[in-house]
Every structure is written in C-alpha cells, then in structure tokens.
Coordinates of C-alpha atoms and ligand atoms in Angstrom, one line a residue:
M805 CA 0.0 0.0 0.0
N806 CA 1.2 3.5 -0.8
K807 CA 2.1 5.8 2.1
I808 CA -0.5 8.5 2.8
T809 CA 0.8 12.1 2.9
P810 CA -1.1 14.1 5.5
Y811 CA -2.0 17.8 5.5
S812 CA 0.5 18.2 8.4
R813 CA 2.5 16.1 10.7
Q814 CA 5.3 16.1 13.3
S815 CA 9.0 16.2 12.6
L816 CA 11.1 14.3 15.2
D817 CA 14.8 13.8 15.5
N818 CA 17.2 11.7 17.7
N819 CA 17.5 14.5 20.2
D820 CA 13.8 14.5 20.7
I821 CA 13.8 10.8 21.3
K822 CA 16.9 11.1 23.7
S823 CA 15.2 13.8 25.8
V824 CA 12.1 11.6 26.3
V825 CA 14.2 8.5 27.2
E826 CA 16.1 10.6 29.8
V827 CA 12.9 11.5 31.6
L828 CA 11.8 7.8 31.5
K829 CA 15.1 6.9 33.2
S830 CA 14.7 9.7 35.8
D831 CA 12.9 9.8 39.2
F832 CA 10.0 11.8 38.0
L833 CA 7.7 11.1 35.1
T834 CA 5.5 14.0 36.1
Q835 CA 5.8 17.0 38.4
G836 CA 9.6 17.0 38.0
K837 CA 11.8 19.6 36.5
M838 CA 10.9 19.3 32.8
V839 CA 7.6 21.0 33.0
P840 CA 9.0 24.2 34.6
T841 CA 11.9 24.1 32.2
F842 CA 9.6 23.9 29.2
E843 CA 7.4 26.7 30.6
T844 CA 10.4 29.0 31.1
N845 CA 11.8 28.3 27.7
V846 CA 8.5 29.1 25.9
L847 CA 8.3 32.3 28.0
K848 CA 11.8 33.3 27.0
Y849 CA 11.0 32.6 23.4
C850 CA 7.8 34.6 23.4
N851 CA 8.9 37.3 25.8
S852 CA 6.0 37.1 28.2
K853 CA 6.0 36.7 32.0
F854 CA 4.1 33.6 33.1
A855 CA 3.2 30.2 31.6
V856 CA 1.2 27.1 32.7
A857 CA 1.7 23.9 30.7
C858 CA -1.4 21.8 30.3
N859 CA -2.2 18.4 28.9
S860 CA -3.9 20.0 25.8
A861 CA -4.7 23.4 24.3
T862 CA -8.4 22.4 25.0
S863 CA -7.7 22.2 28.7
A864 CA -5.6 25.4 28.6
L865 CA -8.5 27.2 26.9
H866 CA -11.0 26.0 29.5
A867 CA -8.7 26.9 32.4
S868 CA -8.2 30.3 30.8
C869 CA -11.9 31.0 30.6
L870 CA -12.3 30.0 34.3
S871 CA -9.3 32.1 35.3
L872 CA -10.9 35.2 33.7
G873 CA -14.1 34.5 35.6
L874 CA -16.3 33.2 32.8
G875 CA -19.4 31.4 34.1
K876 CA -23.2 31.0 33.9
G877 CA -24.9 34.1 32.5
D878 CA -21.7 35.3 30.7
I879 CA -21.1 35.3 26.9
M880 CA -17.9 34.5 25.0
W881 CA -17.4 35.4 21.3
T882 CA -15.1 33.6 19.0
S883 CA -14.5 32.8 15.3
P884 CA -16.9 30.3 13.7
I885 CA -14.0 29.1 11.5
S886 CA -12.1 27.3 14.1
F887 CA -11.7 23.9 15.8
V888 CA -14.7 23.2 18.1
A889 CA -12.3 23.4 21.2
S890 CA -12.3 27.2 20.9
S891 CA -16.0 27.6 21.6
N892 CA -16.4 24.5 23.7
A893 CA -14.2 26.1 26.3
A894 CA -16.9 28.6 27.1
L895 CA -19.6 26.0 27.1
Y896 CA -17.6 24.0 29.7
C897 CA -18.0 27.0 32.0
G898 CA -21.7 27.1 31.6
A899 CA -21.4 30.3 29.5
E900 CA -23.1 31.2 26.2
V901 CA -21.2 31.3 22.9
D902 CA -21.7 33.6 19.9
F903 CA -19.7 34.1 16.8
I904 CA -18.1 37.0 14.8
D905 CA -18.0 36.7 11.0
I906 CA -14.6 36.3 9.4
D907 CA -12.7 38.4 6.9
I908 CA -12.6 36.8 3.5
F909 CA -8.9 37.6 2.9
T910 CA -7.3 36.7 6.3
N911 CA -9.8 34.0 7.4
N912 CA -9.6 35.6 10.9
I913 CA -12.4 37.4 12.7
S914 CA -13.4 40.6 10.9
I915 CA -12.6 43.7 13.0
E916 CA -15.4 45.7 11.3
Q917 CA -17.9 42.9 12.2
L918 CA -16.6 42.8 15.7
E919 CA -17.0 46.5 16.2
E920 CA -20.5 46.4 14.7
K921 CA -21.5 43.5 16.9
L922 CA -20.2 45.3 20.0
K923 CA -22.2 48.4 19.2
N924 CA -25.4 46.4 19.0
A925 CA -24.6 44.3 22.0
K926 CA -24.1 47.4 24.1
K927 CA -27.5 48.6 23.1
N928 CA -29.0 45.3 24.0
N929 CA -27.0 44.9 27.2
K930 CA -25.5 41.7 25.9
L931 CA -21.8 42.5 25.8
P932 CA -19.3 39.5 25.9
K933 CA -17.1 38.9 28.9
I934 CA -14.4 37.4 26.7
V935 CA -13.5 37.6 23.0
M936 CA -11.4 34.7 21.7
P937 CA -9.7 35.6 18.4
V938 CA -8.2 32.6 16.6
H939 CA -5.0 33.0 14.6
M940 CA -6.2 30.9 11.7
A941 CA -3.5 28.8 9.9
G942 CA -0.8 30.7 11.9
L943 CA -1.6 34.2 10.8
S944 CA -2.1 36.6 13.8
C945 CA -5.3 38.6 14.1
D946 CA -5.1 42.4 14.2
M947 CA -4.5 42.4 17.9
K948 CA -4.0 46.1 18.3
S949 CA -7.5 46.8 17.1
I950 CA -9.0 44.0 19.2
F951 CA -7.1 45.4 22.3
K952 CA -8.5 48.9 21.6
L953 CA -12.0 47.6 21.4
S954 CA -11.5 45.5 24.6
K955 CA -10.7 48.7 26.5
K956 CA -13.7 50.5 25.1
Y957 CA -16.2 47.7 25.6
K958 CA -14.5 46.1 28.7
F959 CA -14.1 42.5 27.6
K960 CA -11.1 40.2 28.2
V961 CA -9.1 38.7 25.3
I962 CA -7.8 35.1 25.0
E963 CA -5.8 34.4 21.9
D964 CA -6.4 30.9 20.6
A965 CA -2.9 30.7 19.1
S966 CA -3.0 26.9 18.7
H967 CA -1.8 27.3 15.1
A968 CA 0.6 30.1 15.7
I969 CA 3.7 29.5 17.9
G970 CA 6.7 30.9 15.9
G971 CA 4.5 33.5 14.2
K972 CA 5.0 37.3 14.6
Y973 CA 2.7 40.2 15.0
L974 CA 4.4 43.6 14.3
D975 CA 7.4 43.7 16.6
S976 CA 6.5 40.9 18.9
K977 CA 6.2 37.1 18.8
V978 CA 2.7 35.6 19.0
G979 CA 2.5 34.7 22.7
S980 CA 3.9 38.0 24.0
C981 CA 0.4 38.8 25.4
K982 CA 1.1 42.4 24.6
Y983 CA -2.5 42.9 23.4
S984 CA -4.3 40.2 25.3
D985 CA -4.9 38.7 28.8
I986 CA -3.9 35.1 27.8
T987 CA -2.4 33.3 24.8
V988 CA -2.9 29.6 24.3
F989 CA -0.7 27.3 22.2
S990 CA -1.4 23.7 21.1
F991 CA 1.4 21.0 20.9
H992 CA -0.7 18.4 19.1
P993 CA 1.5 16.6 16.5
V994 CA -0.2 18.4 13.5
K995 CA 0.7 21.8 15.0
I996 CA 4.0 23.7 14.8
I997 CA 5.9 21.9 17.6
T998 CA 4.6 18.9 19.5
S999 CA 4.7 17.3 22.9
G1000 CA 2.5 14.4 21.8
E1001 CA -0.6 16.0 23.4
G1002 CA -0.2 19.3 25.2
G1003 CA -0.8 23.0 25.4
M1004 CA 0.2 26.1 27.2
A1005 CA -1.4 29.2 28.5
L1006 CA 0.7 32.4 28.7
T1007 CA 0.0 35.6 30.5
N1008 CA 1.7 38.8 31.8
S1009 CA -0.6 39.0 34.8
K1010 CA 0.6 37.4 38.1
Q1011 CA -3.0 37.2 39.3
T1012 CA -4.2 35.4 36.2
Y1013 CA -1.2 33.1 36.4
K1014 CA -2.1 32.1 39.9
K1015 CA -5.6 31.2 38.9
L1016 CA -4.4 29.3 35.8
R1017 CA -2.2 27.2 38.1
L1018 CA -5.0 26.7 40.5
F1019 CA -7.6 25.6 37.9
T1020 CA -5.2 23.2 36.2
N1021 CA -4.2 21.5 39.5
H1022 CA -7.5 20.5 41.2
G1023 CA -8.0 23.9 42.6
I1024 CA -5.5 23.0 45.3
I1025 CA -3.2 25.4 47.2
R1026 CA -0.1 24.0 48.9
E1027 CA 0.5 25.6 52.2
K1028 CA 4.3 25.7 51.7
S1029 CA 4.0 29.5 51.7
L1030 CA 2.8 29.4 55.3
K1031 CA 6.1 27.9 56.4
L1032 CA 4.3 25.5 58.7
K1033 CA 6.4 24.2 61.7
K1034 CA 4.0 21.2 62.0
E1035 CA 1.7 19.4 59.6
Q1036 CA 3.9 20.4 56.6
W1037 CA 1.9 18.0 54.4
R1038 CA -1.1 20.3 54.4
Y1039 CA -2.9 21.4 51.3
R1040 CA -6.3 22.9 50.7
Q1041 CA -8.8 22.8 47.8
T1042 CA -10.3 26.3 47.3
E1043 CA -11.8 26.0 43.9
L1044 CA -13.3 23.2 41.7
G1045 CA -10.2 22.7 39.6
Y1046 CA -9.1 19.9 37.2
N1047 CA -6.1 17.7 36.6
Y1048 CA -5.0 19.5 33.5
R1049 CA -1.2 19.1 34.2
M1050 CA 1.3 18.2 31.5
S1051 CA 3.6 15.3 32.4
D1052 CA 7.4 15.6 32.3
I1053 CA 7.5 13.0 29.5
H1054 CA 5.4 15.3 27.3
A1055 CA 7.3 18.4 28.4
S1056 CA 10.7 16.9 27.5
L1057 CA 9.5 16.3 24.0
G1058 CA 8.0 19.8 23.8
N1059 CA 11.1 21.4 25.2
S1060 CA 13.4 19.6 22.7
Q1061 CA 11.1 20.5 19.8
L1062 CA 11.1 24.2 20.9
K1063 CA 14.8 24.4 19.9
R1064 CA 13.7 23.9 16.3
V1065 CA 10.6 26.1 16.2
E1066 CA 12.3 28.7 14.0
K1067 CA 13.5 26.0 11.6
F1068 CA 10.0 24.5 11.4
V1069 CA 8.4 27.9 10.7
Y1070 CA 11.1 28.7 8.1
E1071 CA 10.5 25.4 6.4
R1072 CA 6.7 25.9 6.4
N1073 CA 7.2 29.4 4.9
R1074 CA 9.5 28.1 2.3
I1075 CA 6.9 25.6 1.1
A1076 CA 4.2 28.3 1.2
E1077 CA 6.4 30.5 -1.0
K1078 CA 6.7 27.7 -3.5
Y1079 CA 2.9 27.2 -3.5
N1080 CA 2.4 31.0 -3.9
N1081 CA 4.6 31.1 -6.9
E1082 CA 3.4 28.0 -8.6
L1083 CA -0.3 28.5 -8.0
R1084 CA -0.3 32.2 -8.9
N1085 CA -2.2 31.7 -12.2
L1086 CA -5.0 29.6 -10.9
P1087 CA -8.4 31.2 -10.2
I1088 CA -8.0 30.8 -6.4
L1089 CA -7.3 32.9 -3.4
R1090 CA -4.0 32.1 -1.7
P1091 CA -3.2 32.8 1.9
M1092 CA -2.8 36.5 2.6
N1093 CA 0.6 38.0 3.4
I1094 CA 0.3 41.1 5.6
K1095 CA 3.3 43.5 6.0
G1096 CA 4.6 43.2 9.6
F1097 CA 2.9 39.8 10.2
K1098 CA 4.7 36.5 10.0
S1099 CA 2.5 33.4 9.7
S1100 CA 3.8 30.1 11.1
Y1101 CA 1.8 28.4 8.2
H1102 CA 0.3 25.6 10.3
L1103 CA -2.1 25.3 7.3
Y1104 CA -2.0 26.4 3.7
I1105 CA -5.6 27.1 2.8
I1106 CA -6.7 27.8 -0.8
K1107 CA -10.1 29.2 -1.6
L1108 CA -11.9 28.9 -4.9
Q1109 CA -12.8 32.4 -6.3
K1110 CA -16.5 31.4 -6.4
E1111 CA -18.5 29.0 -4.3
D1112 CA -18.2 25.7 -6.1
T1113 CA -18.7 22.7 -3.9
N1114 CA -18.5 20.4 -7.0
L1115 CA -15.1 21.6 -7.9
R1116 CA -14.0 21.5 -4.3
Q1117 CA -15.1 17.9 -4.1
K1118 CA -13.2 17.1 -7.3
I1119 CA -10.1 18.6 -5.8
Y1120 CA -10.5 16.6 -2.6
D1121 CA -11.2 13.4 -4.5
A1122 CA -8.1 13.9 -6.7
F1123 CA -5.9 14.3 -3.6
I1124 CA -7.4 11.2 -1.9
E1125 CA -6.9 9.1 -5.1
N1126 CA -3.3 10.1 -5.1
N1127 CA -2.8 9.2 -1.4
F1128 CA -2.9 12.8 0.0
N1129 CA -5.0 13.2 3.1
V1130 CA -6.2 16.8 2.6
Q1131 CA -8.8 18.4 4.9
V1132 CA -11.3 21.3 5.1
H1133 CA -10.5 23.6 8.0
Y1134 CA -13.2 24.2 9.2
L1135 CA -16.8 23.4 9.1
P1136 CA -18.3 26.5 10.7
I1137 CA -18.8 25.6 14.4
Y1138 CA -22.5 26.4 14.4
Y1139 CA -23.1 23.7 11.7
H1140 CA -22.1 20.9 14.1
P1141 CA -25.1 18.9 15.3
Y1142 CA -24.3 19.7 18.9
Y1143 CA -24.5 23.5 18.2
K1144 CA -27.5 23.3 15.9
N1145 CA -30.2 23.6 18.7
M1146 CA -28.5 26.8 20.0
N1147 CA -30.2 28.7 17.2
F1148 CA -27.5 30.8 15.9
K1149 CA -28.5 33.4 13.3
I1150 CA -26.5 31.7 10.6
N1151 CA -27.3 34.4 7.9
L1152 CA -25.3 36.8 10.1
F1153 CA -22.1 35.0 9.0
P1154 CA -22.2 35.1 5.2
I1155 CA -18.4 35.1 4.8
A1156 CA -17.9 32.1 7.0
N1157 CA -20.6 30.3 5.2
S1158 CA -19.0 31.1 1.8
F1159 CA -15.6 30.2 3.1
Y1160 CA -16.8 26.7 3.9
K1161 CA -18.0 26.2 0.3
R1162 CA -14.6 27.3 -1.2
A1163 CA -11.8 26.3 1.1
I1164 CA -9.4 23.3 1.3
S1165 CA -6.1 22.9 3.1
I1166 CA -3.3 21.4 1.1
P1167 CA -0.3 19.6 2.7
I1168 CA 2.4 21.6 4.4
F1169 CA 4.9 20.4 7.0
P1170 CA 8.6 20.3 7.7
G1171 CA 10.2 17.3 6.0
M1172 CA 7.8 17.4 3.1
K1173 CA 9.7 16.1 0.0
N1174 CA 10.0 18.2 -3.1
S1175 CA 8.4 15.4 -5.1
Q1176 CA 5.4 15.6 -2.8
I1177 CA 5.2 19.4 -3.2
E1178 CA 5.4 19.1 -7.0
Q1179 CA 2.7 16.5 -7.0
V1180 CA 0.4 18.7 -5.0
I1181 CA 0.9 21.5 -7.5
K1182 CA 0.4 19.2 -10.4
I1183 CA -2.9 17.8 -9.0
L1184 CA -4.2 21.4 -8.4
K1185 CA -3.2 22.6 -11.9
R1186 CA -4.8 19.6 -13.5
V1187 CA -8.2 19.7 -11.6
I1188 CA -8.7 23.4 -11.5
Ligands
PLP812 C1 -5.8 22.1 17.7 C2 -6.6 23.2 18.2 C3 -7.2 23.3 19.5 C4 -7.1 22.2 20.4 O1 -5.8 21.8 20.7 P1 -5.5 20.4 21.5 O2 -4.1 20.6 22.0 O3 -5.6 19.3 20.5 O4 -6.5 20.4 22.6 C5 -7.9 24.5 19.8 N1 -8.1 25.5 18.9 C6 -7.6 25.4 17.7 C7 -7.8 26.5 16.7 C8 -6.9 24.3 17.2 O5 -6.5 24.2 16.0

C-alpha cells in the first residue's frame, strides 16, 4: 500500500527521542523539572511573563476562561471558522457562545464585524465577557485593534494561538500577550511543535497566572507558603479545579522541539512561498501576506474564487486518489449537530458560510519532500 501524505505532521529527530528517554530513566515522570523548564523556555521565546503547561490546548482554553471568571450568564465570542475546542471552552464554563463573521482575505475574525456587533450588543446589554480571536492557519489577528475595542467595551481577550507559535505580529512574537490577557498554544502533532498531546497558557498578569495554576491543578493550594512548623503536608482545595497538568515525558519532547521552532516555521514558509509562486495563475485565493505579520503556516488554505462545492469535491477526491489526506478547516462551528439547537442566526455569518464552500487545506509540513510538493501543485493545476 502507498504511504499517505497528511496535511500536516510532526518532525522528530534523535535529540527529541533522547530527551524523552532521559525522563523515562529519571525519578519523575510527572511534576519533576521538565515542565517548569519547558514553561520557562516558551516564556523566554515569546517574551511574556508567566506560563502554565497543560495536557492539551483544549484544557488550557478551559482553564483560561475559568481564570478570567467566565461562568453562567456570561457570553464569549469567537470565530466560527475554528476547531470546536475554541467555543467548547466557554460551554464547559456554563457560559453562552456567539460568533463573529470572518474576513474573506485573512480568514480571521473581521474587525469591522466585531465592532459592529459590539455596538449592537451594548444597546441590548449583551456584551461579551471574553472575546477569543483565533490565529487561523498561523496568521495573527489584528491584535492592536482588538485590544483597543477590549478597553472601550470592557471585555477580556484570550488568543487561541493553537496554530501560531513561531509567528510574529508587528514587533512581537505571538505569545507576547502584549495585546491580550492570555495566549494559548497547542502542541498536538499536526501543530508547529509537538509534545504528543499538550498545550500552554501564557499571560503577563501574576493574578491570572495564579488562577491558571489553581484551575489546572485540582483547585489545590499547597501551604508551603505558610512555612508551617507542624503538619507540613497540608494542602487545601479552594476551587473546583481539574487535573490538566502536563507530564514531564510530554514536556521533555516539547522542550526539545522548541529548539527547532524557528527551523520548522522557516521550512513551512519556504513551502508556502513555493505554492504562492506555482499557484499564482490559478483562479483561487491564496493565503494572505500582511506587512509586519509573519505566519507560522500551520495550514496552507486555498479558496476557490467562487463558491463551487462540486469543484472543491473534485479537488478533494483527486488528492485522496493520489494518497494525499487533505482536509477542510473548518466546518463553521454552528453547523455541528451539537451546536444546531443553540439557534445561531447563521445568515449573520455570510463570509464564514461562503468560506466553507470554497476552502481546502493542502499539505504543508517540515520534512515534506520536493516530489510531494510538486505532485500537490500538479494535481491542483490539473483539476482546477
Ligand atoms: C488544535 C486546536 C485546538 C485544540 O488543541 P488540542 O491541543 O488538541 O487540545 C484548539 N483550537 C484550535 C484553533 C486548534 O487548531
């Protein structure tokens, strides 16, 4: 059987394997030194102040919502063109979710739509407590504009940067939290760097950091800080927290991978540039380059110029026939059966709806062979 080429995958080397084996031979498989080491190194890389490693980005997003006080009666807004984990985070907290339509060029939430929606929400007294922009495919949202609106309308900002470690926004790395309360990364194997499963929440606020630590560790406070003379084993649970901790096995892989994050992003950008050049004459929209933004290119999404689900299906089928496992990122979240009975006003999201009829993600990952890249280009030229 022929080997399947995925839309994205991990790139591991011997140092990655060695670092995991070292942890396996050490005294601590979890709650040892590797997790704090990994947290510190991600902080140094992103130039932010505090980090909490988690066992997934999903748990990091949930803990982030809890840490910013999201609960019953509150509303969170996010992008409909995202993985379900973005909006599920709010539902876990008992909060309501609503969506902001996307921009057809960036595939990120539209700042104009956000502003418009905020104006209306203010009139109706239904302002969101949190807005969660998603850096789609690795391209940062316009964070300065979102930050400005967050001050005016008093909401908190969580960046779902699951796609975007290694990306840049103006003069800072994604993860700097310069224009947000919290930034979350994913280390799932299809993302930029991997820890197997894993995620991390970054913040510049000490108070938010303490809450993140609390909610990801059963809501338990150790009483070390009290410097007890007796009963030094004491700990107290003060919140209903979760076991969302990352293990040292996972952290060692993540930490080893982090050394190559720039290389991975460089390689993804190199492949993207090749696609940009070769696909220039096809009637499609290619990913947008914005001056001052650097995408980490987790995904390379092409969009047909017109809605054409037949052609999109033909492209998909041609890839599958040739052993490429391409994907559509994403079905708008409100179309999932679980979300259907929440009665979203789907006609308020025309761009997201249109996006779904036009988009497909073609393979891009470090270690992709030139012959594979050429074949992708050939298939697209042939079918379109
Ligand atoms: C992958 C992903 C997540 C979830 O990440 P996990 O680490 O798999 O939990 C959340 N949001 C987006 C946008 C993602 O792509």
